[in-house]
Coordinates of C-alpha atoms in Angstrom, one line a residue:
M1153 CA -34.2 20.6 21.8
A1154 CA -35.3 21.4 25.4
K1155 CA -32.7 22.9 28.0
R1156 CA -31.6 20.7 30.6
D1157 CA -32.4 21.9 34.5
Y1158 CA -29.3 24.2 35.5
Y1159 CA -29.3 22.6 38.9
E1160 CA -29.0 19.3 37.0
V1161 CA -26.4 20.7 34.7
L1162 CA -24.1 21.2 37.7
G1163 CA -24.9 18.5 39.7
V1164 CA -26.1 20.4 42.7
A1165 CA -29.4 20.7 44.8
K1166 CA -31.7 23.4 44.5
D1167 CA -30.7 24.7 47.7
A1168 CA -27.4 24.7 47.3
S1169 CA -24.9 27.6 48.5
E1170 CA -23.1 29.7 46.3
R1171 CA -20.0 28.0 47.3
E1172 CA -21.2 24.6 46.1
I1173 CA -22.3 26.1 43.1
A1174 CA -18.9 27.6 42.3
K1175 CA -17.3 24.5 43.2
A1176 CA -19.2 22.5 41.1
Y1177 CA -18.8 24.6 38.0
R1178 CA -14.9 24.8 38.5
K1179 CA -15.0 20.9 38.2
L1180 CA -17.0 21.0 35.1
A1181 CA -15.2 23.9 33.6
V1182 CA -11.9 21.9 34.0
K1183 CA -13.2 18.6 32.9
Y1184 CA -14.7 20.1 29.6
H1185 CA -12.7 22.9 28.6
P1186 CA -12.0 22.9 24.8
D1187 CA -8.3 23.2 25.0
S1188 CA -8.3 19.9 26.8
N1189 CA -11.0 18.3 24.8
Q1190 CA -10.0 19.5 21.4
G1191 CA -12.3 18.2 18.3
D1192 CA -15.0 16.9 21.1
D1193 CA -18.2 18.5 19.9
E1194 CA -20.0 17.1 23.3
A1195 CA -17.2 18.4 25.5
S1196 CA -17.8 21.8 24.1
R1197 CA -21.6 21.6 24.3
N1198 CA -21.4 20.5 27.8
F1199 CA -18.7 23.4 28.6
K1200 CA -21.3 25.9 27.2
E1201 CA -24.2 24.5 29.2
A1202 CA -22.2 24.6 32.3
A1203 CA -21.2 28.2 31.9
E1204 CA -24.7 29.0 31.0
A1205 CA -25.9 27.5 34.3
Y1206 CA -23.5 29.3 36.3
E1207 CA -23.8 32.7 35.1
V1208 CA -27.5 32.3 36.1
L1209 CA -27.3 30.4 39.6
N1210 CA -24.4 32.5 40.5
D1211 CA -26.6 35.7 40.3
A1212 CA -29.2 36.1 43.2
D1213 CA -31.7 38.0 41.0
K1214 CA -31.5 35.6 38.1
R1215 CA -31.3 32.5 40.2
S1216 CA -34.6 33.9 41.9
R1217 CA -36.3 34.4 38.6
Y1218 CA -35.3 30.7 37.4
D1219 CA -36.7 29.4 40.6
N1220 CA -40.1 30.8 40.3
Y1221 CA -40.5 30.5 36.3
G1222 CA -37.8 28.1 34.9
H1223 CA -36.0 28.8 31.8
A1224 CA -38.6 31.4 30.7
G1225 CA -37.4 33.6 33.6
V1226 CA -33.9 34.0 32.5
D1227 CA -34.3 34.0 28.6
G1228 CA -31.6 36.3 27.3
A1229 CA -30.1 36.2 30.5
G1230 CA -28.1 32.9 30.1
S1231 CA -24.7 32.8 28.4
Q1232 CA -23.5 35.7 26.2
F1233 CA -21.3 33.6 24.2
G1234 CA -22.1 32.0 20.9
S1235 CA -20.0 28.9 21.0
A1236 CA -17.7 27.1 23.4
E1237 CA -14.8 28.3 21.7
D1238 CA -15.7 31.9 22.7
I1239 CA -15.4 31.2 26.5
F1240 CA -11.7 30.6 25.9
S1241 CA -9.2 30.7 28.9
A1242 CA -9.6 33.6 31.4
F1243 CA -11.0 32.1 34.8
S1244 CA -8.5 34.1 36.5
E1245 CA -11.1 35.2 39.2
M1246 CA -12.0 31.7 39.9
F1247 CA -8.5 30.5 40.2
G1248 CA -6.6 33.1 42.0
G1249 CA -5.9 36.2 39.9
S1250 CA -4.7 37.4 36.4
G1251 CA -1.2 36.5 36.6
G1252 CA -1.8 32.9 36.7
G1253 CA -4.8 29.9 37.2
F1254 CA -7.0 28.6 34.6
G1255 CA -5.9 30.6 31.7
D1256 CA -2.5 29.6 32.1
I1257 CA -3.2 25.9 32.6
F1258 CA -4.6 25.6 29.2
G1259 CA -2.3 28.2 27.5
G1260 CA -4.8 30.5 27.2
G1261 CA -3.8 33.6 29.9
G1262 CA -2.2 36.9 29.6
G1263 CA -3.7 40.0 28.1
G1264 CA -1.3 40.4 25.2
R1265 CA -1.1 39.4 21.7
R1266 CA -0.5 35.4 20.9
A1267 CA 2.4 34.7 18.9
R1268 CA 1.1 32.3 16.4
R1269 CA 3.4 29.7 14.6
G1270 CA 3.6 29.8 10.7
S1271 CA 2.2 27.4 8.6
D1272 CA 3.6 24.4 7.7
V1273 CA 4.5 23.7 3.9
R1274 CA 4.7 20.5 1.6
A1275 CA 7.5 19.4 -0.9
D1276 CA 7.1 16.5 -3.0
L1277 CA 10.3 14.2 -3.8
T1278 CA 10.5 11.1 -6.0
L1279 CA 13.4 8.8 -5.3
T1280 CA 14.4 5.4 -7.2
L1281 CA 14.8 2.5 -5.0
E1282 CA 18.7 2.5 -5.2
E1283 CA 18.3 6.1 -4.1
A1284 CA 16.0 5.1 -1.1
A1285 CA 18.3 2.4 -0.2
K1286 CA 21.2 4.3 0.1
G1287 CA 20.1 7.7 1.2
V1288 CA 20.8 10.8 -1.0
D1289 CA 21.1 14.6 -1.2
K1290 CA 18.2 16.2 -3.4
T1291 CA 17.5 19.9 -4.2
I1292 CA 13.5 20.3 -3.7
K1293 CA 11.5 23.0 -5.1
F1294 CA 8.3 24.4 -3.6
N1295 CA 6.6 27.8 -3.1
R1296 CA 6.0 29.4 0.3
N1297 CA 4.8 32.7 1.8
E1298 CA 7.8 35.0 2.8
H1299 CA 8.1 38.4 4.5
C1300 CA 7.5 41.0 1.7
D1301 CA 10.9 42.7 1.0
T1302 CA 9.2 45.9 0.3
C1303 CA 7.3 46.6 3.6
D1304 CA 9.5 44.1 5.7
G1305 CA 6.7 42.1 6.4
Q1306 CA 4.8 45.0 8.2
G1307 CA 2.0 45.3 5.4
N1308 CA 1.8 49.1 5.5
R1309 CA 3.7 51.1 2.5
P1310 CA 7.1 52.1 3.6
G1311 CA 7.1 55.5 5.3
S1312 CA 3.1 55.5 6.4
E1313 CA 1.6 54.9 9.8
V1314 CA -0.4 52.4 11.2
A1315 CA -3.3 53.1 13.4
L1316 CA -4.1 51.5 16.7
C1317 CA -7.0 49.0 16.7
Q1318 CA -9.7 51.0 18.7
Q1319 CA -11.7 47.6 19.3
C1320 CA -8.8 46.0 21.3
G1321 CA -6.8 48.7 22.3
G1322 CA -3.7 47.3 20.3
R1323 CA -3.9 44.3 22.4
G1324 CA -4.8 42.0 19.5
Q1325 CA -7.6 40.3 21.8
V1326 CA -10.8 41.5 23.4
L1327 CA -12.0 40.8 26.6
Q1328 CA -15.7 39.7 27.7
S1329 CA -16.8 39.3 31.4
A1330 CA -19.8 37.2 32.7
G1331 CA -20.0 36.8 36.1
I1332 CA -16.6 35.0 37.5
L1333 CA -15.6 34.4 33.6
R1334 CA -13.3 36.8 31.8
V1335 CA -12.9 35.4 28.4
Q1336 CA -10.2 36.6 25.8
T1337 CA -11.1 36.3 22.2
T1338 CA -8.8 37.3 19.1
C1339 CA -9.9 40.9 18.3
P1340 CA -12.3 40.5 15.0
V1341 CA -11.5 44.2 13.8
C1342 CA -7.4 43.7 13.6
R1343 CA -7.6 39.9 13.8
G1344 CA -4.9 39.7 16.6
A1345 CA -2.6 42.2 15.2
G1346 CA -3.4 45.1 17.3
Q1347 CA -3.2 47.4 14.3
I1348 CA -4.8 48.6 11.4
I1349 CA -2.9 49.2 8.1
V1350 CA -4.3 52.5 7.0
D1351 CA -2.1 52.7 3.7
P1352 CA -1.2 48.9 2.6
C1353 CA 2.1 47.8 0.9
T1354 CA 1.5 48.0 -2.9
D1355 CA 3.4 44.8 -3.6
C1356 CA 1.9 42.7 -1.0
R1357 CA -1.6 44.7 -0.6
G1358 CA -1.2 44.7 3.2
A1359 CA -0.5 41.0 3.6
G1360 CA 3.0 41.4 4.7
Q1361 CA 4.1 38.1 2.7
Q1362 CA 4.7 37.1 -0.9
V1363 CA 4.6 33.7 -2.5
R1364 CA 8.3 32.9 -3.6
K1365 CA 9.7 29.7 -5.1
V1366 CA 12.3 28.1 -2.9
E1367 CA 15.0 25.6 -3.9
L1368 CA 16.5 23.6 -0.9
E1369 CA 19.2 21.2 -0.6
V1370 CA 18.2 18.3 1.7
S1371 CA 19.3 14.8 2.9
I1372 CA 17.1 11.8 2.7
P1373 CA 17.9 9.1 5.2
A1374 CA 18.5 5.5 3.7
G1375 CA 15.7 3.2 4.0
V1376 CA 12.9 5.5 3.4
D1377 CA 9.7 4.1 1.8
D1378 CA 6.8 5.3 -0.4
G1379 CA 4.4 7.5 1.6
M1380 CA 7.0 8.5 4.3
R1381 CA 7.7 12.2 4.8
V1382 CA 10.5 13.9 5.9
R1383 CA 10.5 17.1 8.5
I1384 CA 12.8 19.9 7.7
G1385 CA 12.6 22.2 11.0
G1386 CA 12.1 26.1 10.3
E1387 CA 12.0 25.8 6.5
G1388 CA 8.1 26.7 6.5
E1389 CA 6.4 29.9 6.4
P1390 CA 7.3 32.8 9.0
S1391 CA 4.8 33.6 11.5
G1392 CA 2.8 36.9 11.0
N1393 CA 3.5 38.3 14.5
G1394 CA 6.5 37.2 15.8
G1395 CA 6.0 33.5 16.7
P1396 CA 8.1 30.7 15.3
T1397 CA 8.6 29.6 11.8
G1398 CA 6.7 26.5 10.5
D1399 CA 8.2 23.6 9.0
C1400 CA 8.6 21.8 5.8
Y1401 CA 7.6 18.2 5.0
V1402 CA 9.1 16.3 2.3
F1403 CA 6.6 13.5 1.0
I1404 CA 8.3 10.6 -0.4
K1405 CA 7.4 8.8 -3.6
V1406 CA 9.8 5.8 -4.9
K1407 CA 9.5 4.6 -8.2
R1408 CA 8.6 1.0 -9.3
H1409 CA 11.7 -0.8 -9.9
K1410 CA 12.3 -3.2 -12.9
L1411 CA 13.6 -6.3 -10.7
F1412 CA 12.6 -5.9 -7.2
H1413 CA 9.1 -6.1 -5.4
R1414 CA 9.6 -4.2 -1.9
D1415 CA 7.8 -5.7 1.0
G1416 CA 8.6 -3.7 4.1
Q1417 CA 12.5 -3.8 4.5
N1418 CA 12.7 -6.9 2.5
L1419 CA 13.4 -7.1 -1.3
I1420 CA 11.4 -9.6 -3.4
L1421 CA 13.1 -11.0 -6.9
Q1422 CA 11.4 -13.3 -9.3
M1423 CA 14.2 -15.4 -10.7
P1424 CA 13.8 -17.7 -13.5
I1425 CA 15.9 -21.1 -13.6
S1426 CA 16.2 -23.8 -16.0
Y1427 CA 14.9 -27.3 -15.7
T1428 CA 18.4 -28.8 -15.3
Q1429 CA 19.6 -26.3 -12.9
A1430 CA 16.4 -27.2 -10.5
A1431 CA 17.0 -31.1 -11.0
L1432 CA 20.6 -30.9 -10.5
G1433 CA 21.5 -27.9 -8.2
A1434 CA 23.5 -24.9 -9.5
E1435 CA 25.1 -21.7 -8.2
I1436 CA 23.6 -19.0 -10.1
E1437 CA 24.4 -14.9 -10.4
V1438 CA 21.7 -12.8 -9.0
P1439 CA 21.3 -9.2 -9.2
T1440 CA 21.1 -7.0 -5.7
L1441 CA 21.2 -3.2 -5.0
D1442 CA 24.8 -4.0 -3.9
G1443 CA 25.9 -5.3 -7.6
R1444 CA 26.1 -9.2 -8.7
G1445 CA 25.6 -11.7 -6.0
K1446 CA 25.6 -15.7 -5.9
L1447 CA 22.9 -17.9 -4.9
K1448 CA 23.1 -21.9 -4.3
I1449 CA 20.2 -23.7 -6.1
T1450 CA 19.8 -26.7 -4.2
R1451 CA 19.5 -29.9 -5.9
G1452 CA 15.8 -30.8 -6.9
T1453 CA 14.2 -27.3 -6.5
Q1454 CA 10.7 -26.8 -7.0
S1455 CA 9.0 -24.0 -8.7
G1456 CA 8.0 -21.2 -6.6
E1457 CA 10.8 -22.0 -3.7
V1458 CA 12.2 -18.9 -2.0
F1459 CA 15.7 -18.7 -0.9
K1460 CA 16.9 -15.8 1.4
L1461 CA 20.0 -13.6 0.7
A1462 CA 20.4 -11.8 4.5
G1463 CA 21.4 -8.4 4.7
K1464 CA 20.5 -7.6 1.0
G1465 CA 17.4 -5.7 1.1
M1466 CA 16.4 -2.2 2.5
P1467 CA 18.0 -0.5 5.7
N1468 CA 15.6 0.6 8.7
P1469 CA 15.5 4.5 8.3
K1470 CA 15.2 4.4 12.2
G1471 CA 18.1 2.1 12.6
G1472 CA 18.4 -1.5 13.2
L1473 CA 18.7 -4.4 11.1
T1474 CA 18.8 -4.3 7.2
G1475 CA 16.3 -6.6 5.2
D1476 CA 16.5 -9.4 3.3
L1477 CA 16.6 -10.2 -0.4
L1478 CA 14.2 -13.2 -1.2
V1479 CA 14.7 -14.9 -4.3
Q1480 CA 11.5 -16.8 -5.6
T1481 CA 12.6 -19.1 -8.2
F1482 CA 10.3 -20.3 -11.1
I1483 CA 11.4 -23.1 -13.7
E1484 CA 11.5 -21.5 -17.3
T1485 CA 10.6 -23.5 -20.3
P1486 CA 12.2 -22.8 -23.4
K1487 CA 10.1 -21.8 -26.3
K1488 CA 12.6 -22.9 -28.8
I1489 CA 15.4 -25.5 -28.2
S1490 CA 18.0 -27.3 -30.8
T1491 CA 18.0 -30.5 -32.6
E1492 CA 20.5 -31.9 -29.9
Q1493 CA 18.5 -30.5 -26.8
E1494 CA 15.3 -32.2 -28.3
E1495 CA 17.2 -35.6 -29.0
L1496 CA 18.3 -35.5 -25.2
L1497 CA 14.8 -34.5 -23.9
R1498 CA 13.2 -37.3 -25.9
K1499 CA 15.6 -39.9 -24.4
L1500 CA 14.9 -38.5 -21.2
A1501 CA 11.1 -38.7 -22.0
E1502 CA 11.7 -42.5 -22.8
L1503 CA 13.3 -43.1 -19.5
E1504 CA 10.6 -41.2 -17.4
Q1505 CA 8.1 -44.0 -18.8
T1506 CA 9.8 -46.6 -16.6
E1507 CA 11.8 -44.6 -14.4
V1508 CA 9.0 -42.4 -13.0
L1509 CA 9.3 -40.3 -9.9
P1510 CA 6.8 -41.0 -6.8
E1511 CA 5.0 -38.0 -7.0
R1512 CA 4.2 -38.3 -10.7
K1513 CA 3.6 -41.9 -10.5
N1514 CA 0.9 -41.2 -7.7
F1515 CA -0.7 -38.9 -9.9
L1516 CA -0.5 -40.9 -12.9
Q1517 CA -2.2 -43.9 -11.2
R1518 CA -5.0 -41.4 -10.1
I1519 CA -5.5 -40.7 -13.6
T1520 CA -5.8 -44.5 -14.6
D1521 CA -8.3 -45.1 -11.8
Y1522 CA -10.2 -42.1 -13.1
F1523 CA -10.5 -43.5 -16.4
A1524 CA -11.2 -47.3 -15.3
A1525 CA -13.8 -46.0 -12.8
S1526 CA -15.8 -43.6 -15.7
E1527 CA -15.3 -46.6 -18.3
G1528 CA -16.5 -49.1 -16.1

């Protein structure tokens, strides 16, 4: 892909002064800096492109060669960094000294080692619906890296000495300069530690950490749902260089219930009722998470009708109102009946031949009309 004109990149005229070039570059550097555009590849490319353009146009000799011969005149004299991430956060000359400025804006200033946060860990926990509804204390088990007891997390064999990293001089970072840019990156030799382990610990092999099984008592709030996670601060892995410890995230799985189906904060219960209960009305006993409950079935209830028991659903883990228990009724037809029941049903059937309900009469009339039309 052909390179864009450097003046076009910075948005300045070809006779722009050094001050105008620096001003244009400052604006682009702030706009496209990787720390304020994380995950944006296009911003990273623009940042690198602007840095390369400034390196050339800010140097009188390079600019002269570029003006006369274009990119061919400065091949190899552009940006010396391989990626936008390498141009990391030290613009102190541009923004007023090493004690503050651009690097501090994006958290990259300073010459010492950066304290990295420890890694987070995951634990999985399965609950019953009753436990999820009421909240529960549980013991979780998981693995995490912890400081090696033998070397106290240092990585070297007890009693042995560590060597100062010659590449970074013990700072953990290396500094590269290009014009007004002073860029700090993690030292590739010691990986930010500032020291080299010459005689590693035999137990952790120089890592300073070992995997251990952990058991932890945790309190799960009432109302958690399947797929939610609970954060336990400071129970993750320790930092390798004095930073804060990571967190433990407990991922919740709620077992399928034999009776209830969960829909958000509501619970759904499919409840069978008899024909006589549906026709005449009744007060029936229904199960709830709190025990036995009473539900009034109104006279003439149709199969599929839903009744609500307010506040008998799931609590909100963030506070607020508790959900409802929604009882969906369906009329259950018995497969076996007694002789007396059969006699009563036959009498009912005889009555229904003359005393037909309006809905059924309308349906039967449609059947009669259909046959009359097809046979005529």
